[in-house]
Amino acid sequence: YDDRGTVKVNPVVSERDSTPWTEAFSRDFWGQPMQDSDSHKSFRPVTTLSYRMNAAWWGMEETFSFHMVNVVLHAMVSGLAVLGSEPWLNHPTASTMAGLLFATHPIHTEAVSNVTGRAEVLCALWYLVGFVVYVHGCPCLGSSFWSQAGATTTMLGCTALAMLSKEQGVMLPATCVVWDLYVNGMSLESLMRGRAVKRVLARSLASGIGMLVIAFARLHMNKSADKFTPGVKQVQPAFIEEQNPAGFASDLLTRALSVPWVWCTYCWTMVYPERLSCDWSGKSIPLVTSLYDVRSAWVLTLMATLVSMVVLLLCHESRLSRVLRVARRASGCVVGNMVVPFFLSSNVAVTVGFMKAERVMYLPALGWCQGLVVIVMGISSWTPDHHLQSLWIRLYTQLTTPHKPVSSLPPRDASRGPSDPNPNPSRPRASSWSSKLAPMVLMVYMAYFFQRTVSRNNDWSSGMRLWESAYRVNPTTLHTRYNYGLELHWAGRHEEAVDVLESVVIEKPDDHSARFAFGVSAFNIRRCDEARAAVQDGLKDLESSNQDPSNMTPKKKRELIHVKANYIGGLGLIMTCWNQFEQAGQLFYEALQLDPTNEFASSHAHQLIQVMQNMKRQQQMMQHP
């Protein structure tokens, strides 16, 4: 998957002898210099240096150490999730349940099983460290000034480390502000009243200013002078629109409905993580183009729910009913630990390079787990503050207690004291089973998560399983079909590969990578005429596109040369169908002259030389038996 770009060909990781570690602070996540106009602009030196240390200690030959480090980091984050849940849930058992749900949620598989996903895990690690330090350094309104200043400064330092692991880490101060507003019972009426309240506002203001300073410093690093368009400073990387149709939708209404609809799919994936895929690009999530679309109702429901959560947070807890207090607690968890960390991936502030990616829900999943625990425990009368009487007990009583006339009721048994909490033996005690209902429900849910996580880990065990599972979920996505076709080709299942790749070529004729792969796969099943036609047509389209190399960035120029060399080498391979070995050799030579690093042309040229040598020896043996 992405590991080749972030680890294998990243000079900071793979060329440690010739590349100093300080280069991690001048290159992007993929090893490209940040000042280059074609840089991806993903600056994550903390994660890159962790790869370098991984490779220095255990080498790059085996990937086991990279995966093992990811698992250990995930275990550390899960432990911090328990500590980070305690300030929100105020109950050790509830915090433990939230941490266990977080640890086993299947949506984390991409971030943990994929080596490149370490950016998400490291970001979450520093994010939670900063939050835990902040809430313990500012435990109440009466904390000393130096305690609060030290906690805020440490939190901002963790914000920088989290951001240098993954960009969404810059939102940590916003989570701390939400926590301050929640835990201190800040209502709109009390915001400007009292010295203690003003101290909280000052602390929140300092956190917000620190966040903006860090964010603008990071954004400044994206600026790179584009030598092909003098005077233009590039801040946003050039993303492929096909990867994010919702974010790049030109129609304002379509974008306003489709982007929140993607949020709805995220929420459903959190609740029922059955359809998981490593690719959600292209047509995998159809756009919502009209208010008459039934999905727009779900979008409006989600927006109304978010607004209600914010309103609840701004209400004083003492004025709310018991049910609304539970709802306010769940709202604090969801807004502070799910909405805020997800904000930079939401396509609201900036348009990102993906429509939906399960890896970005690694940290936001914690807020959902906390909210779920609060709701389940509230329904079962086991909320952290024990305010809500069990709805289950009421329902059980109404269903099992017969309605009799008053005159027919037996007299009260004098042996039962007036303080007997359970005068009806058939009615379950809250302490006997209702208090156990919440952990039982959550444990069953957790068992489903565990089973699904094991299954999803098997999908990530090989490229074939990964893209085969993606193809089952999203067969309409061109990117998935192309990668699945490649895996089928490499596995020797050429008939299936041709069928899958041909569908990509028909739908997108200018996809030269798919056209080349289709030609090679067709050659392997001796459909030589189709293979030659596909490669020749692709080469003609490439040459007739009139792309001037002098106006291309170095990266685009390398890609163009590589694709052209692939076509020429592929044509050489196909020529062997008719035993035209001399012409095949000339084509291989031409491909290597154009691109000396072309592995396809180089390997098949060596195979052709060996075939020619074997044929020559056989001829000599026949002449001189």
mmCIF file of C-alpha atoms in Angstrom, residues 37-394:
data_model
loop_
_atom_site.group_PDB
_atom_site.id
_atom_site.type_symbol
_atom_site.label_atom_id
_atom_site.label_comp_id
_atom_site.label_asym_id
_atom_site.label_seq_id
_atom_site.Cartn_x
_atom_site.Cartn_y
_atom_site.Cartn_z
ATOM 1 C CA SER A 37 6.384 22.491 -5.970
ATOM 2 C CA ASP A 38 5.309 18.865 -6.419
ATOM 3 C CA SER A 39 5.764 17.989 -2.739
ATOM 4 C CA HIS A 40 2.824 16.330 -1.008
ATOM 5 C CA LYS A 41 3.209 18.914 1.806
ATOM 6 C CA SER A 42 2.604 16.303 4.506
ATOM 7 C CA PHE A 43 5.268 17.263 7.054
ATOM 8 C CA ARG A 44 5.556 14.547 9.725
ATOM 9 C CA PRO A 45 9.186 14.371 10.896
ATOM 10 C CA VAL A 46 8.364 12.674 14.217
ATOM 11 C CA THR A 47 6.806 9.730 12.387
ATOM 12 C CA THR A 48 9.580 9.637 9.779
ATOM 13 C CA LEU A 49 12.255 9.566 12.479
ATOM 14 C CA SER A 50 10.433 6.706 14.204
ATOM 15 C CA TYR A 51 10.740 4.739 10.942
ATOM 16 C CA ARG A 52 14.432 5.602 10.793
ATOM 17 C CA MET A 53 15.003 4.353 14.340
ATOM 18 C CA ASN A 54 13.011 1.233 13.514
ATOM 19 C CA ALA A 55 15.198 0.543 10.474
ATOM 20 C CA ALA A 56 18.429 1.327 12.352
ATOM 21 C CA TRP A 57 17.674 -1.113 15.173
ATOM 22 C CA TRP A 58 16.049 -3.989 13.308
ATOM 23 C CA GLY A 59 16.833 -3.362 9.637
ATOM 24 C CA MET A 60 14.502 -3.042 6.678
ATOM 25 C CA GLU A 61 14.630 -6.628 5.441
ATOM 26 C CA GLU A 62 11.768 -7.780 7.676
ATOM 27 C CA THR A 63 8.576 -5.817 8.190
ATOM 28 C CA PHE A 64 7.705 -7.590 11.443
ATOM 29 C CA SER A 65 9.480 -4.998 13.616
ATOM 30 C CA PHE A 66 7.606 -2.134 11.962
ATOM 31 C CA HIS A 67 4.273 -3.820 12.617
ATOM 32 C CA MET A 68 5.284 -4.768 16.161
ATOM 33 C CA VAL A 69 6.118 -1.167 17.008
ATOM 34 C CA ASN A 70 2.713 -0.116 15.679
ATOM 35 C CA VAL A 71 0.991 -2.659 17.925
ATOM 36 C CA VAL A 72 2.969 -1.519 20.990
ATOM 37 C CA LEU A 73 2.127 2.112 20.253
ATOM 38 C CA HIS A 74 -1.552 1.199 19.876
ATOM 39 C CA ALA A 75 -1.445 -0.528 23.271
ATOM 40 C CA MET A 76 0.074 2.622 24.803
ATOM 41 C CA VAL A 77 -2.581 4.809 23.199
ATOM 42 C CA SER A 78 -5.311 2.472 24.475
ATOM 43 C CA GLY A 79 -3.927 2.814 28.007
ATOM 44 C CA LEU A 80 -3.866 6.585 27.632
ATOM 45 C CA ALA A 81 -7.433 6.395 26.336
ATOM 46 C CA VAL A 82 -8.478 5.061 29.751
ATOM 47 C CA LEU A 83 -6.669 7.911 31.523
ATOM 48 C CA GLY A 84 -8.019 10.441 29.027
ATOM 49 C CA SER A 85 -11.580 9.193 29.524
ATOM 50 C CA GLU A 86 -11.563 9.593 33.296
ATOM 51 C CA PRO A 87 -11.930 13.426 33.258
ATOM 52 C CA TRP A 88 -14.944 13.141 30.956
ATOM 53 C CA LEU A 89 -16.675 10.097 32.480
ATOM 54 C CA ASN A 90 -15.650 10.544 36.129
ATOM 55 C CA HIS A 91 -15.963 6.814 36.746
ATOM 56 C CA PRO A 92 -13.099 4.268 36.615
ATOM 57 C CA THR A 93 -15.204 1.412 35.260
ATOM 58 C CA ALA A 94 -16.726 3.601 32.565
ATOM 59 C CA SER A 95 -13.267 4.848 31.563
ATOM 60 C CA THR A 96 -11.964 1.293 31.363
ATOM 61 C CA MET A 97 -14.873 0.218 29.190
ATOM 62 C CA ALA A 98 -14.297 3.191 26.869
ATOM 63 C CA GLY A 99 -10.608 2.319 26.598
ATOM 64 C CA LEU A 100 -11.354 -1.329 25.827
ATOM 65 C CA LEU A 101 -13.884 -0.378 23.151
ATOM 66 C CA PHE A 102 -11.288 1.945 21.660
ATOM 67 C CA ALA A 103 -8.596 -0.745 21.726
ATOM 68 C CA THR A 104 -10.719 -3.330 19.917
ATOM 69 C CA HIS A 105 -12.591 -1.170 17.394
ATOM 70 C CA PRO A 106 -12.089 -2.612 13.866
ATOM 71 C CA ILE A 107 -11.817 0.837 12.280
ATOM 72 C CA HIS A 108 -8.332 1.052 13.806
ATOM 73 C CA THR A 109 -7.030 -1.839 11.721
ATOM 74 C CA GLU A 110 -5.842 0.364 8.870
ATOM 75 C CA ALA A 111 -3.913 2.685 11.187
ATOM 76 C CA VAL A 112 -2.271 -0.167 13.130
ATOM 77 C CA SER A 113 -1.757 -2.866 10.484
ATOM 78 C CA ASN A 114 -0.554 -0.423 7.843
ATOM 79 C CA VAL A 115 2.964 0.807 8.654
ATOM 80 C CA THR A 116 2.129 4.206 7.179
ATOM 81 C CA GLY A 117 -0.725 4.425 9.684
ATOM 82 C CA ARG A 118 1.814 4.970 12.453
ATOM 83 C CA ALA A 119 1.317 8.700 11.845
ATOM 84 C CA GLU A 120 -2.217 8.373 13.227
ATOM 85 C CA VAL A 121 -1.096 6.348 16.241
ATOM 86 C CA LEU A 122 1.794 8.658 17.172
ATOM 87 C CA CYS A 123 -0.439 11.687 16.774
ATOM 88 C CA ALA A 124 -2.999 10.138 19.130
ATOM 89 C CA LEU A 125 -0.242 9.273 21.610
ATOM 90 C CA TRP A 126 1.003 12.857 21.953
ATOM 91 C CA TYR A 127 -2.557 14.183 21.788
ATOM 92 C CA LEU A 128 -3.654 12.141 24.792
ATOM 93 C CA VAL A 129 -0.427 12.802 26.724
ATOM 94 C CA GLY A 130 -1.005 16.534 26.288
ATOM 95 C CA PHE A 131 -4.652 16.273 27.331
ATOM 96 C CA VAL A 132 -3.909 14.184 30.439
ATOM 97 C CA VAL A 133 -1.167 16.622 31.511
ATOM 98 C CA TYR A 134 -3.501 19.559 30.970
ATOM 99 C CA VAL A 135 -6.452 18.208 32.958
ATOM 100 C CA HIS A 136 -4.252 17.125 35.872
ATOM 101 C CA GLY A 137 -2.366 20.419 35.885
ATOM 102 C CA CYS A 138 -5.653 22.346 35.833
ATOM 103 C CA PRO A 139 -7.847 20.083 37.994
ATOM 104 C CA CYS A 140 -10.190 22.802 39.170
ATOM 105 C CA LEU A 141 -10.946 26.493 38.972
ATOM 106 C CA GLY A 142 -8.846 27.178 42.029
ATOM 107 C CA SER A 143 -5.525 25.831 40.749
ATOM 108 C CA SER A 144 -2.523 28.099 41.114
ATOM 109 C CA PHE A 145 -1.414 30.297 38.253
ATOM 110 C CA TRP A 146 1.932 28.501 37.824
ATOM 111 C CA SER A 147 0.285 25.085 37.832
ATOM 112 C CA GLN A 148 -2.078 26.144 35.076
ATOM 113 C CA ALA A 149 0.647 27.929 33.109
ATOM 114 C CA GLY A 150 2.935 24.886 33.279
ATOM 115 C CA ALA A 151 0.154 22.519 32.235
ATOM 116 C CA THR A 152 -0.857 24.782 29.346
ATOM 117 C CA THR A 153 2.736 25.152 28.142
ATOM 118 C CA THR A 154 3.330 21.386 28.309
ATOM 119 C CA MET A 155 0.083 20.798 26.459
ATOM 120 C CA LEU A 156 1.172 23.168 23.681
ATOM 121 C CA GLY A 157 4.476 21.299 23.439
ATOM 122 C CA CYS A 158 2.574 18.042 23.027
ATOM 123 C CA THR A 159 0.434 19.796 20.423
ATOM 124 C CA ALA A 160 3.540 20.527 18.379
ATOM 125 C CA LEU A 161 4.735 16.911 18.676
ATOM 126 C CA ALA A 162 1.283 15.584 17.758
ATOM 127 C CA MET A 163 1.113 17.918 14.746
ATOM 128 C CA LEU A 164 4.597 16.839 13.626
ATOM 129 C CA SER A 165 3.308 13.264 13.731
ATOM 130 C CA LYS A 166 0.077 14.026 11.822
ATOM 131 C CA GLU A 167 -1.456 17.395 11.004
ATOM 132 C CA GLN A 168 -4.709 16.904 12.941
ATOM 133 C CA GLY A 169 -2.720 16.954 16.194
ATOM 134 C CA VAL A 170 -2.858 20.751 16.098
ATOM 135 C CA MET A 171 -6.468 20.519 17.363
ATOM 136 C CA LEU A 172 -5.425 19.415 20.883
ATOM 137 C CA PRO A 173 -5.869 22.907 22.448
ATOM 138 C CA ALA A 174 -9.421 23.012 21.077
ATOM 139 C CA THR A 175 -10.199 19.738 22.872
ATOM 140 C CA CYS A 176 -8.811 21.223 26.088
ATOM 141 C CA VAL A 177 -11.022 24.307 25.671
ATOM 142 C CA VAL A 178 -14.091 22.108 25.218
ATOM 143 C CA TRP A 179 -13.141 20.185 28.363
ATOM 144 C CA ASP A 180 -12.790 23.443 30.318
ATOM 145 C CA LEU A 181 -16.222 24.582 29.187
ATOM 146 C CA TYR A 182 -17.718 21.213 30.050
ATOM 147 C CA VAL A 183 -16.152 20.315 33.382
ATOM 148 C CA ASN A 184 -16.456 23.802 34.888
ATOM 149 C CA GLY A 185 -20.169 24.056 34.060
ATOM 150 C CA MET A 186 -19.635 27.104 31.890
ATOM 151 C CA SER A 187 -22.944 28.545 30.726
ATOM 152 C CA LEU A 188 -23.502 31.606 28.602
ATOM 153 C CA GLU A 189 -24.646 33.497 31.710
ATOM 154 C CA SER A 190 -21.520 32.735 33.727
ATOM 155 C CA LEU A 191 -18.889 33.406 31.084
ATOM 156 C CA MET A 192 -18.233 36.952 32.256
ATOM 157 C CA ARG A 193 -18.919 36.465 35.970
ATOM 158 C CA GLY A 194 -16.450 35.679 38.706
ATOM 159 C CA ARG A 195 -12.695 35.657 39.016
ATOM 160 C CA ALA A 196 -12.373 31.874 38.653
ATOM 161 C CA VAL A 197 -14.406 31.914 35.463
ATOM 162 C CA LYS A 198 -12.201 34.629 34.015
ATOM 163 C CA ARG A 199 -9.163 32.501 34.812
ATOM 164 C CA VAL A 200 -10.654 29.650 32.795
ATOM 165 C CA LEU A 201 -11.335 32.058 29.941
ATOM 166 C CA ALA A 202 -7.737 33.317 30.105
ATOM 167 C CA ARG A 203 -6.451 29.753 30.001
ATOM 168 C CA SER A 204 -8.679 28.949 27.035
ATOM 169 C CA LEU A 205 -7.561 32.108 25.259
ATOM 170 C CA ALA A 206 -3.906 31.197 25.780
ATOM 171 C CA SER A 207 -4.582 27.695 24.420
ATOM 172 C CA GLY A 208 -6.365 29.102 21.371
ATOM 173 C CA ILE A 209 -3.598 31.591 20.600
ATOM 174 C CA GLY A 210 -0.973 28.875 20.993
ATOM 175 C CA MET A 211 -2.897 26.623 18.622
ATOM 176 C CA LEU A 212 -3.130 29.367 15.994
ATOM 177 C CA VAL A 213 0.579 30.173 16.250
ATOM 178 C CA ILE A 214 1.520 26.509 15.794
ATOM 179 C CA ALA A 215 -0.958 26.105 12.929
ATOM 180 C CA PHE A 216 0.278 29.188 11.041
ATOM 181 C CA ALA A 217 3.908 28.149 11.533
ATOM 182 C CA ARG A 218 3.082 24.752 10.057
ATOM 183 C CA LEU A 219 1.105 26.296 7.193
ATOM 184 C CA HIS A 220 4.031 28.583 6.375
ATOM 185 C CA MET A 221 6.154 25.498 5.663
ATOM 186 C CA ASN A 222 3.826 24.580 2.783
ATOM 187 C CA LYS A 223 4.833 27.643 0.813
ATOM 188 C CA SER A 224 7.146 26.763 -2.049
ATOM 189 C CA ALA A 225 8.167 28.859 -5.015
ATOM 190 C CA ASP A 226 6.940 27.257 -8.223
ATOM 191 C CA LYS A 227 9.582 27.878 -10.876
ATOM 192 C CA PHE A 228 7.085 27.012 -13.596
ATOM 193 C CA THR A 229 4.687 29.771 -12.476
ATOM 194 C CA PRO A 230 6.911 32.597 -11.151
ATOM 195 C CA GLY A 231 5.500 34.645 -8.312
ATOM 196 C CA VAL A 232 3.012 31.956 -7.247
ATOM 197 C CA LYS A 233 3.380 30.481 -3.786
ATOM 198 C CA GLN A 234 1.939 26.995 -3.454
ATOM 199 C CA VAL A 235 0.328 26.265 -0.100
ATOM 200 C CA GLN A 236 -2.101 23.451 -0.892
ATOM 201 C CA PRO A 237 -0.754 20.255 -2.494
ATOM 202 C CA ALA A 238 -2.209 19.238 -5.836
ATOM 203 C CA PHE A 239 -4.696 16.470 -5.033
ATOM 204 C CA ILE A 240 -6.441 14.220 -7.544
ATOM 205 C CA GLU A 241 -10.114 15.151 -7.776
ATOM 206 C CA GLU A 242 -11.098 11.531 -8.401
ATOM 207 C CA GLN A 243 -9.863 10.676 -4.918
ATOM 208 C CA ASN A 244 -12.316 13.137 -3.338
ATOM 209 C CA PRO A 245 -15.351 13.867 -5.557
ATOM 210 C CA ALA A 246 -17.367 15.266 -2.637
ATOM 211 C CA GLY A 247 -14.696 17.746 -1.576
ATOM 212 C CA PHE A 248 -13.983 18.911 -5.130
ATOM 213 C CA ALA A 249 -17.630 19.094 -6.258
ATOM 214 C CA SER A 250 -18.108 22.293 -8.275
ATOM 215 C CA ASP A 251 -21.809 22.663 -7.388
ATOM 216 C CA LEU A 252 -22.184 24.308 -3.989
ATOM 217 C CA LEU A 253 -25.342 22.386 -3.021
ATOM 218 C CA THR A 254 -23.794 19.062 -4.021
ATOM 219 C CA ARG A 255 -20.733 19.776 -1.901
ATOM 220 C CA ALA A 256 -22.820 21.058 1.030
ATOM 221 C CA LEU A 257 -24.838 17.823 1.056
ATOM 222 C CA SER A 258 -22.227 15.268 -0.022
ATOM 223 C CA VAL A 259 -19.518 16.186 2.487
ATOM 224 C CA PRO A 260 -21.854 15.804 5.516
ATOM 225 C CA TRP A 261 -23.205 12.607 3.978
ATOM 226 C CA VAL A 262 -19.669 11.224 4.123
ATOM 227 C CA TRP A 263 -19.700 12.144 7.831
ATOM 228 C CA CYS A 264 -22.878 10.087 8.167
ATOM 229 C CA THR A 265 -21.107 7.086 6.649
ATOM 230 C CA TYR A 266 -18.279 7.556 9.140
ATOM 231 C CA CYS A 267 -20.817 7.487 11.992
ATOM 232 C CA TRP A 268 -22.437 4.335 10.660
ATOM 233 C CA THR A 269 -19.028 2.698 10.285
ATOM 234 C CA MET A 270 -18.337 3.507 13.933
ATOM 235 C CA VAL A 271 -21.606 1.862 14.976
ATOM 236 C CA TYR A 272 -21.524 -1.107 12.606
ATOM 237 C CA PRO A 273 -17.986 -1.617 11.189
ATOM 238 C CA GLU A 274 -18.885 -4.373 8.745
ATOM 239 C CA ARG A 275 -18.079 -2.694 5.401
ATOM 240 C CA LEU A 276 -14.437 -1.674 5.762
ATOM 241 C CA SER A 277 -12.190 -0.829 2.838
ATOM 242 C CA CYS A 278 -8.772 0.712 2.246
ATOM 243 C CA ASP A 279 -10.158 2.759 -0.661
ATOM 244 C CA TRP A 280 -13.235 5.008 -0.747
ATOM 245 C CA SER A 281 -12.415 7.088 -3.796
ATOM 246 C CA GLY A 282 -14.333 7.701 -7.018
ATOM 247 C CA LYS A 283 -17.890 6.381 -7.111
ATOM 248 C CA SER A 284 -17.675 4.401 -3.883
ATOM 249 C CA ILE A 285 -19.914 6.965 -2.137
ATOM 250 C CA PRO A 286 -22.448 8.476 -4.596
ATOM 251 C CA LEU A 287 -22.816 12.252 -4.281
ATOM 252 C CA VAL A 288 -25.970 13.827 -2.870
ATOM 253 C CA THR A 289 -27.077 16.305 -5.536
ATOM 254 C CA SER A 290 -30.582 17.269 -4.380
ATOM 255 C CA LEU A 291 -32.567 17.966 -1.247
ATOM 256 C CA TYR A 292 -35.105 15.452 -2.535
ATOM 257 C CA ASP A 293 -32.532 12.694 -2.075
ATOM 258 C CA VAL A 294 -33.539 10.650 0.984
ATOM 259 C CA ARG A 295 -29.964 10.872 2.250
ATOM 260 C CA SER A 296 -30.357 14.629 2.728
ATOM 261 C CA ALA A 297 -32.699 13.833 5.650
ATOM 262 C CA TRP A 298 -29.858 12.011 7.392
ATOM 263 C CA VAL A 299 -27.562 14.958 6.680
ATOM 264 C CA LEU A 300 -30.017 17.392 8.268
ATOM 265 C CA THR A 301 -30.480 15.053 11.236
ATOM 266 C CA LEU A 302 -26.729 14.918 11.778
ATOM 267 C CA MET A 303 -26.385 18.704 11.584
ATOM 268 C CA ALA A 304 -29.275 19.176 14.033
ATOM 269 C CA THR A 305 -27.652 16.694 16.407
ATOM 270 C CA LEU A 306 -24.330 18.547 16.307
ATOM 271 C CA VAL A 307 -26.034 21.882 17.001
ATOM 272 C CA SER A 308 -27.961 20.318 19.898
ATOM 273 C CA MET A 309 -24.730 18.987 21.386
ATOM 274 C CA VAL A 310 -23.114 22.418 21.311
ATOM 275 C CA VAL A 311 -26.197 24.007 22.901
ATOM 276 C CA LEU A 312 -26.177 21.393 25.667
ATOM 277 C CA LEU A 313 -22.526 22.114 26.410
ATOM 278 C CA LEU A 314 -23.343 25.801 26.878
ATOM 279 C CA CYS A 315 -26.134 25.031 29.358
ATOM 280 C CA HIS A 316 -25.509 24.887 33.104
ATOM 281 C CA GLU A 317 -25.787 21.302 34.328
ATOM 282 C CA SER A 318 -27.813 22.204 37.424
ATOM 283 C CA ARG A 319 -30.673 23.467 35.266
ATOM 284 C CA LEU A 320 -30.960 20.315 33.170
ATOM 285 C CA SER A 321 -33.128 17.277 33.763
ATOM 286 C CA ARG A 322 -31.554 13.950 34.611
ATOM 287 C CA VAL A 323 -31.806 12.711 31.040
ATOM 288 C CA LEU A 324 -30.290 15.903 29.638
ATOM 289 C CA ARG A 325 -27.386 15.668 32.079
ATOM 290 C CA VAL A 326 -26.476 12.306 30.578
ATOM 291 C CA ALA A 327 -26.935 13.785 27.100
ATOM 292 C CA ARG A 328 -24.669 16.706 28.047
ATOM 293 C CA ARG A 329 -21.959 14.321 29.262
ATOM 294 C CA ALA A 330 -22.157 12.330 26.027
ATOM 295 C CA SER A 331 -22.112 15.574 24.027
ATOM 296 C CA GLY A 332 -18.930 16.709 25.751
ATOM 297 C CA CYS A 333 -17.211 13.429 24.885
ATOM 298 C CA VAL A 334 -18.339 13.457 21.259
ATOM 299 C CA VAL A 335 -17.608 17.131 20.586
ATOM 300 C CA GLY A 336 -14.298 17.235 22.456
ATOM 301 C CA ASN A 337 -12.816 13.906 21.380
ATOM 302 C CA MET A 338 -14.541 13.110 18.085
ATOM 303 C CA VAL A 339 -15.679 16.278 16.317
ATOM 304 C CA VAL A 340 -12.652 18.416 17.194
ATOM 305 C CA PRO A 341 -9.905 15.914 16.195
ATOM 306 C CA PHE A 342 -11.832 15.071 13.018
ATOM 307 C CA PHE A 343 -12.219 18.704 11.952
ATOM 308 C CA LEU A 344 -9.129 18.929 9.709
ATOM 309 C CA SER A 345 -10.111 15.715 7.898
ATOM 310 C CA SER A 346 -13.721 16.784 7.391
ATOM 311 C CA ASN A 347 -13.294 18.741 4.116
ATOM 312 C CA VAL A 348 -14.618 21.862 5.860
ATOM 313 C CA ALA A 349 -11.559 23.978 6.651
ATOM 314 C CA VAL A 350 -9.473 22.557 3.795
ATOM 315 C CA THR A 351 -10.131 20.128 0.977
ATOM 316 C CA VAL A 352 -8.174 16.967 1.680
ATOM 317 C CA GLY A 353 -6.907 14.297 -0.692
ATOM 318 C CA PHE A 354 -9.520 11.683 0.187
ATOM 319 C CA MET A 355 -13.285 11.461 0.435
ATOM 320 C CA LYS A 356 -13.286 8.896 3.210
ATOM 321 C CA ALA A 357 -10.393 7.165 4.953
ATOM 322 C CA GLU A 358 -10.852 4.889 7.942
ATOM 323 C CA ARG A 359 -7.388 5.682 9.288
ATOM 324 C CA VAL A 360 -8.342 9.296 10.106
ATOM 325 C CA MET A 361 -10.959 8.013 12.569
ATOM 326 C CA TYR A 362 -8.278 6.506 14.813
ATOM 327 C CA LEU A 363 -8.332 9.288 17.412
ATOM 328 C CA PRO A 364 -11.941 10.487 16.850
ATOM 329 C CA ALA A 365 -13.115 6.942 17.628
ATOM 330 C CA LEU A 366 -12.295 7.610 21.280
ATOM 331 C CA GLY A 367 -15.006 10.273 21.540
ATOM 332 C CA TRP A 368 -17.549 7.905 20.045
ATOM 333 C CA CYS A 369 -16.563 5.107 22.462
ATOM 334 C CA GLN A 370 -16.886 7.468 25.422
ATOM 335 C CA GLY A 371 -20.276 8.708 24.268
ATOM 336 C CA LEU A 372 -21.505 5.150 23.765
ATOM 337 C CA VAL A 373 -20.460 4.161 27.286
ATOM 338 C CA VAL A 374 -22.238 7.176 28.776
ATOM 339 C CA ILE A 375 -25.471 6.434 26.912
ATOM 340 C CA VAL A 376 -25.498 2.701 27.649
ATOM 341 C CA MET A 377 -24.721 3.264 31.324
ATOM 342 C CA GLY A 378 -27.339 5.990 31.505
ATOM 343 C CA ILE A 379 -30.028 3.724 30.101
ATOM 344 C CA SER A 380 -29.075 0.962 32.512
ATOM 345 C CA SER A 381 -29.069 3.327 35.525
ATOM 346 C CA TRP A 382 -25.275 3.165 35.867
ATOM 347 C CA THR A 383 -24.224 6.620 34.785
ATOM 348 C CA PRO A 384 -21.074 7.910 36.439
ATOM 349 C CA ASP A 385 -23.106 10.242 38.700
ATOM 350 C CA HIS A 386 -25.983 7.763 39.357
ATOM 351 C CA HIS A 387 -28.681 10.294 38.468
ATOM 352 C CA LEU A 388 -30.864 8.376 35.980
ATOM 353 C CA GLN A 389 -33.150 5.647 37.290
ATOM 354 C CA SER A 390 -33.125 2.526 35.174
ATOM 355 C CA LEU A 391 -35.554 2.543 32.287
ATOM 356 C CA TRP A 392 -35.130 -1.203 32.073
ATOM 357 C CA ILE A 393 -36.435 -1.719 35.619
ATOM 358 C CA ARG A 394 -39.472 0.446 34.945
#
